[in-house]
């Protein structure tokens, strides 16, 4: 799962979760940002692509490193 969070004043403002597939706001300002970002189809597709680019290409490396450290 790919999660991308934004914080302001140590409080989570917004979060994108690949399992949900959209941004969710947790503060009044975060709800506004999430609504605007969810309307942008190109932004959503770019963020969804980050799961394949970042997570799926590196998961085997992370998994192997964790096994050698435990």
C-alpha positions as a Python dict, from the first residue, in 0.01 Angstrom:
ca = {
    (1, 'X'): (0, 0, 0),
    (2, 'X'): (125, 346, -88),
    (3, 'X'): (37, 623, 158),
    (4, 'X'): (123, 990, 115),
    (5, 'X'): (35, 1226, 399),
    (6, 'X'): (55, 1603, 439),
    (7, 'X'): (96, 1764, 780),
    (8, 'X'): (52, 2116, 912),
    (9, 'X'): (138, 2212, 1272),
    (10, 'X'): (206, 1846, 1353),
    (11, 'X'): (-149, 1745, 1253),
    (12, 'X'): (-229, 1528, 955),
    (13, 'X'): (-404, 1747, 700),
    (14, 'X'): (-455, 1511, 405),
    (15, 'X'): (-372, 1154, 310),
    (16, 'X'): (-366, 961, -15),
    (17, 'X'): (-395, 586, 26),
    (18, 'X'): (-359, 353, -270),
    (19, 'X'): (-619, 119, -120),
    (20, 'X'): (-876, 402, -108),
    (21, 'X'): (-760, 554, -438),
    (22, 'X'): (-822, 917, -347),
    (23, 'X'): (-722, 1193, -107),
    (24, 'X'): (-897, 1224, 228),
    (25, 'X'): (-894, 1540, 440),
    (26, 'X'): (-874, 1537, 819),
    (27, 'X'): (-893, 1909, 894),
    (28, 'X'): (-1116, 2183, 754),
    (29, 'X'): (-837, 2300, 524),
    (30, 'X'): (-741, 1940, 441),
    (31, 'X'): (-1094, 1861, 326),
    (32, 'X'): (-1077, 2155, 86),
    (33, 'X'): (-740, 2045, -50),
    (34, 'X'): (-855, 1684, -86),
    (35, 'X'): (-1168, 1786, -276),
    (36, 'X'): (-965, 1996, -520),
    (37, 'X'): (-698, 1726, -569),
    (38, 'X'): (-959, 1453, -620),
    (39, 'X'): (-1109, 1652, -908),
    (40, 'X'): (-775, 1648, -1092),
    (41, 'X'): (-768, 1316, -1283),
    (42, 'X'): (-408, 1364, -1400),
    (43, 'X'): (-288, 1418, -1042),
    (44, 'X'): (-473, 1108, -919),
    (45, 'X'): (-329, 891, -1196),
    (46, 'X'): (23, 1023, -1125),
    (47, 'X'): (-10, 951, -753),
    (48, 'X'): (-152, 604, -821),
    (49, 'X'): (144, 534, -1050),
    (50, 'X'): (380, 608, -760),
    (51, 'X'): (287, 272, -607),
    (52, 'X'): (436, 89, -904),
    (53, 'X'): (732, 324, -940),
    (54, 'X'): (829, 343, -574),
    (55, 'X'): (686, 44, -388),
    (56, 'X'): (682, -244, -632),
    (57, 'X'): (1034, -176, -761),
    (58, 'X'): (1184, -167, -411),
    (59, 'X'): (981, -414, -204),
    (60, 'X'): (1215, -707, -260),
    (61, 'X'): (1516, -498, -146),
    (62, 'X'): (1336, -380, 167),
    (63, 'X'): (1211, -729, 244),
    (64, 'X'): (1560, -880, 211),
    (65, 'X'): (1712, -607, 430),
    (66, 'X'): (1453, -662, 703),
    (67, 'X'): (1512, -1037, 705),
    (68, 'X'): (1889, -994, 747),
    (69, 'X'): (1848, -750, 1039),
    (70, 'X'): (1608, -956, 1251),
}
